[in-house]
XYZ file of C-alpha atoms in Angstrom:
684
model
C -17.860 13.868 -24.591
C -19.210 17.342 -25.472
C -18.722 19.378 -22.318
C -20.352 22.796 -21.709
C -18.237 25.879 -22.269
C -17.216 26.278 -18.683
C -14.514 26.218 -16.068
C -15.542 24.441 -12.918
C -14.084 25.385 -9.552
C -15.010 23.182 -6.655
C -14.122 23.720 -2.995
C -13.842 20.044 -2.124
C -12.840 20.629 1.489
C -16.144 22.120 2.528
C -15.993 25.872 1.716
C -19.253 27.342 0.429
C -19.059 29.537 -2.657
C -21.928 31.760 -3.686
C -22.090 33.791 -6.857
C -24.483 36.313 -8.304
C -24.126 34.787 -11.801
C -24.979 31.062 -11.474
C -25.655 30.369 -15.141
C -23.467 27.609 -16.533
C -23.308 29.258 -19.945
C -22.331 32.836 -19.103
C -19.254 34.064 -20.922
C -16.886 35.041 -18.137
C -14.408 37.891 -18.080
C -10.891 37.686 -16.729
C -8.232 40.208 -15.978
C -5.049 39.809 -18.032
C -2.959 38.072 -15.315
C -5.690 35.503 -14.651
C -6.278 34.997 -18.369
C -2.558 34.278 -18.814
C -2.797 31.600 -16.113
C -5.810 29.778 -17.549
C -4.796 30.082 -21.198
C -1.074 29.386 -21.009
C 0.121 26.381 -22.917
C 2.969 25.766 -20.476
C 3.679 26.241 -16.784
C 3.840 29.940 -15.782
C 4.315 32.141 -12.752
C 2.166 35.263 -12.832
C 1.997 38.225 -10.471
C -1.691 39.118 -9.996
C -1.926 42.895 -9.491
C 0.235 44.980 -7.157
C -1.571 44.489 -3.847
C -4.214 42.330 -2.293
C -6.558 45.330 -2.369
C -6.151 45.442 -6.131
C -7.088 41.744 -6.366
C -10.219 42.386 -4.290
C -11.170 45.419 -6.392
C -10.627 43.502 -9.658
C -12.836 40.716 -8.403
C -15.598 43.120 -7.460
C -15.522 44.969 -10.763
C -14.548 42.448 -13.442
C -12.603 39.246 -12.922
C -14.545 36.313 -11.523
C -11.379 34.309 -10.921
C -10.003 37.124 -8.734
C -13.345 37.242 -6.941
C -13.334 33.486 -6.425
C -9.761 33.535 -5.083
C -10.695 36.229 -2.587
C -13.554 34.071 -1.318
C -11.736 30.747 -1.156
C -8.072 31.510 -0.472
C -7.222 31.594 3.198
C -3.993 33.407 2.403
C -5.699 36.253 0.585
C -8.387 36.665 3.246
C -5.844 36.776 6.061
C -3.716 39.163 4.056
C -6.637 41.532 3.565
C -7.241 41.616 7.322
C -3.591 42.317 8.127
C -2.939 46.035 8.751
C 0.831 45.941 8.926
C 1.817 44.598 5.527
C 0.727 45.138 1.916
C 1.474 41.753 0.283
C 0.781 40.772 -3.287
C -0.451 37.574 -4.955
C 1.379 35.215 -7.251
C -0.260 32.410 -9.184
C 2.070 29.580 -10.133
C 1.127 26.663 -12.404
C 2.855 23.288 -12.300
C 2.249 19.631 -13.240
C 1.152 20.791 -16.677
C -0.215 18.100 -18.987
C -1.606 18.520 -22.473
C -2.490 16.129 -25.257
C -4.411 18.343 -27.686
C -2.804 21.743 -26.948
C -5.606 22.187 -24.426
C -4.774 21.868 -20.758
C -5.802 18.465 -19.443
C -4.348 18.748 -15.975
C -2.879 21.669 -14.095
C -1.986 22.721 -10.565
C -2.508 26.361 -9.600
C -0.724 27.545 -6.430
C -1.838 30.795 -4.760
C 1.183 32.351 -3.117
C 1.005 35.519 -1.025
C 4.298 37.369 -0.814
C 5.667 40.540 0.782
C 7.266 42.523 -2.037
C 9.172 44.807 0.288
C 10.950 42.040 2.123
C 11.129 39.789 -0.943
C 10.050 36.740 1.047
C 6.999 34.570 1.420
C 4.317 36.020 3.652
C 5.009 33.156 6.092
C 1.990 33.855 8.312
C -0.202 32.555 5.497
C 1.518 29.242 4.804
C 0.760 26.644 3.536
C -0.297 28.086 0.206
C -3.715 27.477 -1.273
C -3.535 24.995 -4.149
C -6.159 24.264 -6.789
C -6.224 21.320 -9.167
C -7.366 22.024 -12.705
C -8.915 19.529 -15.098
C -9.477 20.258 -18.787
C -12.893 19.643 -20.275
C -11.611 16.753 -22.435
C -9.618 15.133 -19.675
C -10.438 11.694 -18.321
C -12.893 12.094 -15.480
C -14.205 15.541 -16.385
C -17.716 14.111 -16.675
C -17.669 12.601 -13.218
C -20.031 13.947 -10.610
C -17.172 15.264 -8.506
C -16.503 17.766 -11.305
C -19.753 18.190 -13.200
C -22.635 18.361 -10.664
C -23.772 21.940 -10.002
C -25.278 21.142 -6.570
C -24.199 19.157 -3.469
C -22.826 15.781 -4.511
C -24.028 12.595 -2.760
C -22.899 9.042 -3.274
C -25.856 8.236 -5.529
C -24.351 10.714 -8.011
C -20.796 9.378 -7.550
C -21.550 5.660 -7.881
C -21.397 5.858 -11.711
C -17.662 6.592 -11.397
C -17.163 3.295 -9.544
C -19.346 1.375 -12.011
C -17.243 2.805 -14.852
C -14.041 1.739 -13.106
C -15.427 -1.749 -12.552
C -16.688 -2.141 -16.107
C -13.429 -0.815 -17.601
C -11.402 -3.147 -15.427
C -13.492 -6.182 -16.383
C -13.489 -5.444 -20.115
C -10.297 -3.515 -20.919
C -7.649 -4.670 -18.457
C -5.946 -7.856 -19.670
C -3.936 -8.225 -16.444
C -7.092 -8.001 -14.327
C -9.089 -10.332 -16.567
C -6.386 -12.969 -16.508
C -6.263 -12.737 -12.745
C -9.937 -13.521 -12.334
C -10.308 -16.757 -14.240
C -11.033 -18.869 -11.192
C -13.449 -17.057 -8.905
C -14.739 -19.399 -6.229
C -16.409 -18.462 -2.967
C -15.459 -20.774 -0.156
C -16.648 -18.655 2.788
C -19.221 -20.522 4.814
C -21.566 -17.524 4.984
C -22.329 -14.311 3.089
C -24.539 -11.290 3.705
C -27.360 -11.018 1.212
C -28.202 -7.393 0.420
C -31.503 -6.285 -1.097
C -33.444 -3.060 -1.409
C -37.174 -3.205 -0.678
C -39.265 -0.036 -0.834
C -36.145 2.064 -0.575
C -34.834 0.260 2.529
C -31.937 -2.133 2.814
C -32.763 -5.717 3.757
C -29.857 -7.793 4.940
C -29.635 -11.382 6.100
C -27.063 -14.109 6.532
C -27.056 -16.882 3.906
C -25.109 -20.110 3.556
C -22.682 -20.236 0.640
C -23.690 -23.815 0.022
C -27.321 -22.931 -0.620
C -29.267 -20.729 -3.043
C -27.561 -18.563 -5.670
C -24.211 -18.638 -3.874
C -23.858 -22.281 -4.882
C -23.264 -20.993 -8.428
C -20.463 -18.705 -7.257
C -22.372 -15.429 -7.593
C -20.196 -12.266 -7.585
C -19.615 -10.784 -4.152
C -17.755 -7.971 -2.462
C -15.695 -8.056 0.757
C -15.116 -5.339 3.310
C -11.707 -4.637 4.820
C -11.734 -2.343 7.829
C -10.097 -1.514 11.173
C -11.718 -2.843 14.275
C -9.865 -0.138 16.187
C -10.438 -1.549 19.629
C -14.144 -0.631 19.471
C -16.582 -3.342 20.536
C -18.929 -4.393 17.727
C -22.153 -5.299 19.481
C -23.873 -6.590 16.385
C -21.228 -9.183 15.539
C -22.219 -12.765 14.753
C -22.340 -15.125 17.735
C -23.683 -18.651 18.127
C -26.790 -17.186 19.822
C -27.516 -14.832 16.912
C -26.865 -17.323 14.133
C -30.478 -18.374 13.630
C -31.837 -14.811 13.965
C -29.297 -13.392 11.469
C -30.273 -15.999 8.897
C -33.757 -14.452 8.961
C -32.915 -10.757 9.142
C -30.242 -8.337 10.374
C -31.474 -4.991 11.613
C -29.217 -2.612 9.646
C -29.705 0.141 12.176
C -27.875 -1.926 14.804
C -24.753 -2.167 12.706
C -21.838 0.232 13.046
C -21.615 3.046 10.520
C -18.770 1.482 8.510
C -20.809 -1.712 7.964
C -23.966 0.264 7.050
C -22.156 2.291 4.440
C -20.390 -0.765 3.015
C -23.845 -2.388 2.578
C -25.088 0.803 0.869
C -22.126 0.753 -1.533
C -22.742 -2.914 -2.299
C -26.393 -2.249 -3.045
C -25.676 0.867 -5.096
C -23.215 -1.024 -7.238
C -25.803 -3.711 -7.915
C -23.951 -6.495 -6.128
C -26.079 -8.895 -4.071
C -23.544 -10.308 -1.631
C -21.039 -8.867 0.843
C -18.582 -10.606 3.221
C -17.717 -8.913 6.512
C -15.551 -10.852 8.897
C -17.378 -10.150 12.197
C -20.781 -10.855 10.612
C -19.787 -13.966 8.647
C -17.484 -15.730 11.138
C -18.952 -16.883 14.424
C -17.183 -14.782 17.014
C -16.054 -16.611 20.148
C -16.116 -19.974 18.325
C -12.473 -21.014 18.038
C -13.248 -23.862 15.627
C -15.263 -21.719 13.217
C -12.668 -18.919 13.403
C -9.796 -21.294 12.667
C -11.647 -22.897 9.728
C -12.764 -19.595 8.153
C -9.507 -17.703 8.776
C -7.665 -20.452 6.901
C -9.903 -19.631 3.913
C -8.952 -15.951 3.960
C -6.857 -16.198 0.793
C -9.692 -17.811 -1.189
C -12.311 -15.405 0.170
C -10.434 -12.256 -0.863
C -9.093 -13.711 -4.096
C -12.559 -14.826 -5.123
C -14.191 -11.450 -4.468
C -15.177 -9.263 -7.405
C -14.090 -6.206 -5.464
C -12.823 -5.253 -1.999
C -14.346 -2.217 -0.289
C -11.706 -0.639 1.920
C -12.735 1.799 4.654
C -9.277 3.260 4.300
C -9.612 6.369 6.446
C -11.714 4.875 9.246
C -9.848 4.130 12.450
C -12.683 1.933 13.723
C -16.044 0.541 12.667
C -17.903 3.673 13.774
C -16.132 6.160 11.457
C -17.846 5.024 8.294
C -16.680 4.929 4.687
C -17.183 8.640 4.018
C -20.064 8.223 1.585
C -22.517 10.136 3.784
C -20.486 13.299 3.195
C -21.926 15.767 0.672
C -19.165 17.114 -1.553
C -19.539 20.830 -2.159
C -20.915 21.863 -5.565
C -18.856 22.943 -8.564
C -18.226 26.531 -9.617
C -18.435 27.214 -13.339
C -16.292 29.450 -15.599
C -16.020 29.998 -19.322
C -12.917 31.021 -21.257
C -14.173 32.197 -24.585
C -11.276 33.523 -26.689
C -11.876 31.752 -29.953
C -8.890 32.123 -32.261
C -7.035 29.574 -34.327
C -4.127 29.708 -31.877
C -6.229 29.896 -28.737
C -9.523 28.028 -28.996
C -12.077 28.018 -26.189
C -10.926 26.216 -23.076
C -12.744 24.855 -20.107
C -11.333 23.922 -16.702
C -12.537 22.243 -13.565
C -10.734 23.447 -10.479
C -10.795 21.870 -7.036
C -9.303 23.195 -3.872
C -6.771 20.690 -2.540
C -6.986 19.669 1.151
C -4.414 21.488 3.254
C -1.078 19.755 3.417
C -1.354 17.890 0.101
C 0.792 19.783 -2.353
C 1.866 16.951 -4.686
C 1.411 13.303 -5.550
C 4.232 12.312 -3.190
C 2.438 13.952 -0.258
C -0.858 12.369 -1.255
C 0.899 9.016 -1.468
C 2.469 9.448 1.956
C -0.756 10.479 3.686
C -2.845 7.842 1.919
C -0.633 4.905 2.887
C -0.306 6.196 6.425
C -4.059 6.089 6.862
C -5.320 3.766 9.671
C -6.130 0.774 7.508
C -2.596 0.664 6.022
C -1.005 0.365 9.451
C -2.794 -2.826 10.507
C -1.163 -6.236 10.134
C -4.402 -8.181 9.475
C -5.266 -5.809 6.640
C -1.959 -6.484 4.811
C -2.944 -9.916 3.518
C -6.342 -8.573 2.506
C -4.614 -6.025 0.268
C -2.235 -8.624 -1.186
C -5.113 -11.060 -1.911
C -7.547 -8.526 -3.456
C -7.929 -8.210 -7.228
C -9.616 -4.806 -7.076
C -9.934 -2.368 -4.203
C -12.253 0.615 -3.839
C -10.642 2.854 -1.208
C -13.235 5.059 0.500
C -12.092 8.223 2.270
C -13.825 11.369 3.589
C -12.793 13.482 0.587
C -12.931 11.100 -2.381
C -12.694 7.555 -3.695
C -9.607 5.721 -4.986
C -9.487 2.754 -7.365
C -6.741 0.159 -7.232
C -6.367 -2.854 -9.516
C -3.642 -4.753 -11.373
C -3.535 -2.054 -14.096
C -3.797 1.270 -12.323
C -4.384 3.400 -9.260
C -6.682 6.343 -9.866
C -8.383 8.968 -7.716
C -11.986 9.916 -8.159
C -11.018 13.464 -9.198
C -8.712 12.013 -11.881
C -5.686 14.047 -10.834
C -3.996 10.832 -9.725
C -3.596 8.205 -12.429
C -0.622 5.829 -12.458
C -0.853 5.540 -16.236
C 0.570 9.048 -16.483
C 4.244 9.756 -15.983
C 3.645 12.392 -13.320
C 2.371 9.691 -10.941
C 5.262 7.263 -11.194
C 5.643 7.221 -7.443
C 2.390 5.247 -7.247
C 3.434 2.582 -9.787
C 4.384 0.060 -7.094
C 0.843 0.206 -5.626
C -0.921 -1.453 -8.554
C -2.206 -4.870 -7.546
C 0.120 -7.098 -9.595
C 0.294 -9.884 -7.038
C -2.064 -12.013 -9.133
C -0.409 -11.583 -12.537
C 1.954 -14.466 -13.288
C 3.489 -12.795 -16.335
C 4.599 -9.977 -14.086
C 5.557 -11.933 -10.986
C 7.779 -14.406 -12.763
C 9.865 -12.080 -14.884
C 13.388 -13.465 -14.386
C 14.976 -10.242 -15.588
C 13.164 -8.181 -12.974
C 14.103 -9.673 -9.640
C 12.818 -6.611 -7.789
C 9.273 -7.509 -8.765
C 9.710 -11.264 -9.082
C 7.423 -13.076 -6.636
C 10.303 -14.927 -4.980
C 11.920 -11.656 -4.022
C 8.706 -9.803 -3.285
C 8.091 -12.420 -0.584
C 10.725 -10.721 1.532
C 9.237 -7.300 0.848
C 5.869 -8.630 2.036
C 7.475 -9.953 5.235
C 9.076 -6.564 5.906
C 5.865 -4.620 5.388
C 3.879 -7.096 7.484
C 6.352 -6.794 10.350
C 6.049 -2.997 10.279
C 2.280 -3.114 10.823
C 0.419 -3.096 14.122
C -0.981 -6.391 15.457
C -3.276 -6.032 18.456
C -3.207 -9.700 19.504
C 0.377 -11.086 19.430
C -0.924 -14.671 19.098
C -2.413 -13.775 15.708
C 0.979 -13.268 14.073
C 0.801 -16.565 12.198
C -2.871 -16.455 11.228
C -2.654 -12.868 10.004
C 0.016 -13.936 7.487
C -1.447 -17.271 6.516
C -3.377 -15.932 3.537
C -0.202 -14.454 2.033
C 1.548 -17.796 2.488
C -1.334 -19.649 0.802
C -1.281 -17.189 -2.053
C 2.479 -17.590 -2.599
C 2.093 -21.380 -2.515
C -0.655 -21.255 -5.117
C 1.506 -19.129 -7.440
C 4.778 -21.048 -7.057
C 3.617 -24.578 -6.135
C 6.294 -24.428 -3.451
C 6.153 -25.876 0.065
C 6.031 -23.462 3.028
C 8.458 -24.098 5.912
C 7.627 -21.734 8.758
C 7.969 -18.519 6.733
C 10.622 -19.956 4.408
C 10.292 -22.142 1.288
C 11.476 -25.596 0.230
C 12.929 -24.371 -3.024
C 16.166 -22.535 -2.329
C 15.748 -23.151 1.402
C 19.499 -22.793 1.968
C 19.240 -19.284 0.505
C 16.106 -18.403 2.536
C 18.002 -19.349 5.724
C 20.332 -16.386 5.165
C 17.744 -13.792 6.268
C 18.950 -10.925 8.384
C 17.023 -9.417 11.337
C 17.599 -6.020 12.873
C 15.741 -4.229 15.642
C 12.621 -2.292 14.664
C 13.574 0.358 17.182
C 17.309 0.904 17.490
C 16.843 3.267 20.413
C 15.948 0.434 22.754
C 17.412 -3.090 22.967
C 15.099 -6.059 22.675
C 13.735 -7.255 25.986
C 14.556 -10.852 26.926
C 11.936 -13.207 25.519
C 9.662 -15.116 27.884
C 10.513 -18.306 26.050
C 13.272 -19.178 23.625
C 12.421 -18.961 19.928
C 11.546 -22.371 18.563
C 12.725 -23.011 15.966
C 15.584 -20.525 15.841
C 16.081 -20.610 12.060
C 12.842 -18.816 11.120
C 12.024 -15.112 11.405
C 8.404 -16.000 12.317
C 9.252 -16.873 15.909
C 10.291 -13.322 16.733
C 7.556 -11.300 18.495
C 5.568 -9.398 15.833
C 7.017 -5.991 15.104
C 10.166 -6.472 17.175
C 12.436 -6.885 14.149
C 12.641 -6.048 10.482
C 13.724 -8.874 8.206
C 15.504 -8.833 4.857
C 16.480 -11.649 2.513
C 19.036 -11.949 -0.293
C 18.902 -9.047 -2.699
C 21.104 -10.310 -5.526
C 18.421 -11.938 -7.706
C 19.363 -15.538 -6.952
C 15.968 -16.857 -5.859
C 14.240 -18.987 -8.483
C 17.386 -19.688 -10.511
C 18.848 -23.126 -10.919
C 22.237 -23.859 -9.344
C 23.788 -23.783 -12.842
C 22.261 -20.381 -13.564
C 23.525 -18.950 -10.283
C 26.988 -20.307 -11.027
C 27.164 -18.848 -14.513
C 25.254 -15.607 -14.052
C 25.969 -14.653 -10.438
C 29.300 -16.479 -10.088
C 28.198 -18.730 -7.239
C 31.106 -20.961 -6.263
C 29.516 -22.995 -3.505
C 26.086 -23.814 -2.086
C 25.082 -25.853 1.006
C 22.620 -28.716 0.581
C 19.408 -29.297 2.544
C 19.193 -33.004 3.291
C 15.904 -33.010 5.133
C 13.440 -30.918 7.167
C 10.797 -31.861 9.690
C 8.201 -29.364 10.936
C 5.062 -29.618 13.066
C 2.414 -27.035 14.003
C 0.714 -26.899 17.423
C -2.688 -26.940 15.712
C -3.881 -26.054 12.202
C -0.999 -25.473 9.780
C -0.135 -21.841 8.975
C -2.563 -20.304 11.510
C -1.135 -21.796 14.735
C 2.372 -21.437 16.220
C 5.191 -23.890 15.368
C 5.505 -26.850 17.724
C 8.942 -27.931 16.503
C 11.106 -27.747 13.421
C 14.487 -29.115 12.349
C 16.528 -28.763 9.174
C 19.372 -31.141 8.315
C 22.142 -29.338 6.383
C 25.325 -30.477 4.668
C 27.858 -27.736 4.174
C 31.169 -26.185 4.975
C 31.524 -26.016 8.768
C 34.154 -23.905 10.430
C 35.053 -22.091 13.665
C 36.038 -18.438 13.196
C 36.354 -15.060 14.875
C 33.462 -12.985 13.491
C 34.588 -10.246 11.074
C 33.838 -6.624 11.905
C 32.548 -3.948 9.579
C 34.492 -0.790 8.691
C 33.238 0.839 11.883
C 34.541 -1.999 14.027
C 31.104 -3.437 14.797
C 29.461 -6.831 14.392
C 25.875 -6.179 13.261
C 24.570 -9.515 12.051
C 23.857 -11.288 15.322
C 20.210 -12.043 16.008
C 18.672 -9.488 18.439
C 17.300 -12.158 20.789
C 20.775 -13.595 21.248
C 22.277 -10.172 21.937
C 19.724 -9.391 24.604
C 20.773 -12.587 26.503
C 24.331 -11.353 26.872
C 25.439 -9.535 29.974
C 27.860 -7.526 27.813
C 27.568 -7.185 24.016
C 31.338 -7.111 23.787
C 31.305 -10.831 24.524
C 30.923 -11.522 20.811
C 34.139 -9.683 19.894
C 37.366 -11.606 19.388
C 35.765 -14.946 20.307
C 35.444 -17.958 18.075
C 32.027 -19.136 16.917
C 30.859 -22.148 14.953
C 29.530 -21.269 11.509
C 28.088 -23.129 8.580
C 28.458 -21.534 5.158
C 25.201 -21.428 3.126
C 26.602 -20.115 -0.144
C 29.594 -18.274 -1.590
C 30.001 -16.145 -4.748
C 32.560 -14.006 -6.498
C 32.218 -10.219 -6.443
C 33.987 -8.203 -9.099
C 36.018 -5.215 -7.990
C 34.763 -1.809 -9.111
C 38.352 -0.714 -9.589
C 40.630 -2.308 -12.196
C 43.578 -2.114 -9.776
C 41.841 -4.130 -7.072
C 41.384 -7.889 -6.761
C 37.996 -9.550 -6.933
C 36.504 -10.947 -3.710
C 34.912 -14.187 -2.559
C 31.854 -13.511 -0.352
C 30.889 -16.413 1.916
C 27.501 -16.150 3.686
C 26.519 -18.415 6.531
C 24.903 -18.837 9.923
C 26.466 -18.319 13.354
C 25.685 -21.272 15.570
C 25.345 -22.215 19.234
C 25.812 -25.851 20.180
C 22.777 -27.529 21.736
C 23.947 -31.166 21.578
C 27.495 -31.772 20.368
C 27.069 -35.525 20.035
C 23.979 -35.109 17.791
C 25.578 -32.113 16.067
C 22.502 -30.076 16.943
C 22.751 -26.270 16.763
C 20.652 -23.162 17.151
C 20.990 -20.127 14.898
C 22.229 -17.042 16.797
C 23.198 -14.839 13.852
C 24.339 -14.422 10.304
C 27.911 -13.974 9.027
C 29.429 -12.644 5.849
C 33.143 -13.246 5.200
C 34.947 -11.371 2.448
C 38.300 -12.608 1.115
C 40.352 -11.105 -1.738
C 41.017 -13.552 -4.525
C 44.731 -13.655 -5.426
C 45.616 -13.958 -9.091
C 46.095 -17.396 -10.563
C 44.461 -19.290 -7.702
C 41.590 -21.753 -7.666
C 38.693 -19.901 -5.964
C 37.387 -23.105 -4.310
C 40.626 -23.246 -2.275
C 39.551 -20.043 -0.481
C 36.324 -21.618 0.818
C 36.479 -21.998 4.621
C 35.990 -25.148 6.725
C 35.243 -28.761 5.962
C 32.045 -30.496 4.882
C 29.852 -31.711 7.761
C 26.206 -32.564 8.414
C 24.424 -30.575 11.131
C 20.898 -30.356 12.519
C 19.363 -26.850 12.891
C 16.766 -26.470 15.622
């Protein structure tokens, strides 16, 4: 790229900047403090003049950066209007990146301080922050930086097309993930442009071009409790196959269709327009396909900042135009440099804050949306201020200041979409990312999200279950898995809100041994965190020092209706293991914390569990080395606390989890420390 000799300053949050010298090629002049900021080869902190009045005067007479700061910095403007103090301005640069001794990325913080009191001029917080982008940096040619006038989506679409092309051609992880694209949705929206107007109609996936698995996009969005009048119903089915009046659709749908058309994709899937609403049979059939629908899509459009279907995708916003500067000191040591500066939205001072705000946006709080994220290969996140790209290789913002491939954005690494990359998901040496351990992370995140209809708690997770099954070829058992089932049974549940006890359930959980029968959002669930999932028994014995494991003899499960999307009807697991009756151990604070919350809420007094004997079955036991050479190693036995349902049939309910720790004396056979005797029981 051969950029113009310029520094671009853009007020991306809506401020309007006028200037009497609009030429993009004018050689600008800077005062010495500002020149030090823009030409420094390392982070600096520079005092800009002695008072705010001096900054204003310099801007009027010479320095265009001082003049620009006076126009765009809230702190400086408020300081100039204050009659009681005479503060001064400090420019501080951080997050410095350079590859060719020219600044590629930079953050400039405008800080107004009171010199007399030697403290921040607190009335003007938070500080104004600008992001700088060097002329040779990735993304410098994007419309968000380079357009001299108001920026519409038509100008910005090339950025998305570049992302998509780069992902398809240069990302091995993403290419490998997309070998088997197949559309199985019954219907799609066909999007065309005729005489400058969008034409949309419903088409069958079994007819026309869709029979050949044409590329398509999907939309993920929040319903937000707003009624969607234009949704597909049995009465509208025939009409929608002929034509859908785009003007009757909510704003989010309209803009998703515009994005699809602008990116030259012909088909889009939107749940409320492609599934017959009010038709239980069609909903059950299509919701079961959710995994295939999202996995087969070329890209997911995410209305990430919209709280409902009326808020839109943000593409109708005009981004404010760029402001151009030139730094023209041409010496061998200091060649010409060019920057693009954008004013950061208030409250976003670093990548961590951007990460926090982004993932707290409405769409990332909804339970139904979770599986759509897990199942997507590529996501285009649309917000009011800019676009974000997410795939199996990277997460990147439209302005380029966020890019997970750079070390300064490591906090975003976990957000790349690696849930489709077998080479990543099955790394035995990395149990934190291994698919068998990530399963429990998915459960925890799903449980933390909002679910409007409690009866959807199985269907909203069915796509994730299908995806895990396709990756592992394992058999799902009500939120647990056939392989290592005895280890999965050791999950631990704790209250989502510790300030209030769980209310008694209207009906007893059935079965008791799965986390799925808890009301959605009432508990957080964790599994084993020692890397044992996916190993063979021999590997666990040699590498993790497992000394005992229970054996699953049989299981029998039945759903009330369609598997995975309906509630469990019944479920039993036959176990053979060490059975004992013990007084539950307390932690160092004297508490017993591993009892299931629904059992605790049934007690008249929580102290009933103290100093009483309970039946337990041990699921596994392992040695734990002491961290001190003077201490003995320990044997950790993990099991379930049981309540008898039918003594003759040896039928029990799970009411908690137990962990017993015993010191291992020297010169003793560890197996002799294992509690209880072997028995067969039936978990219900």
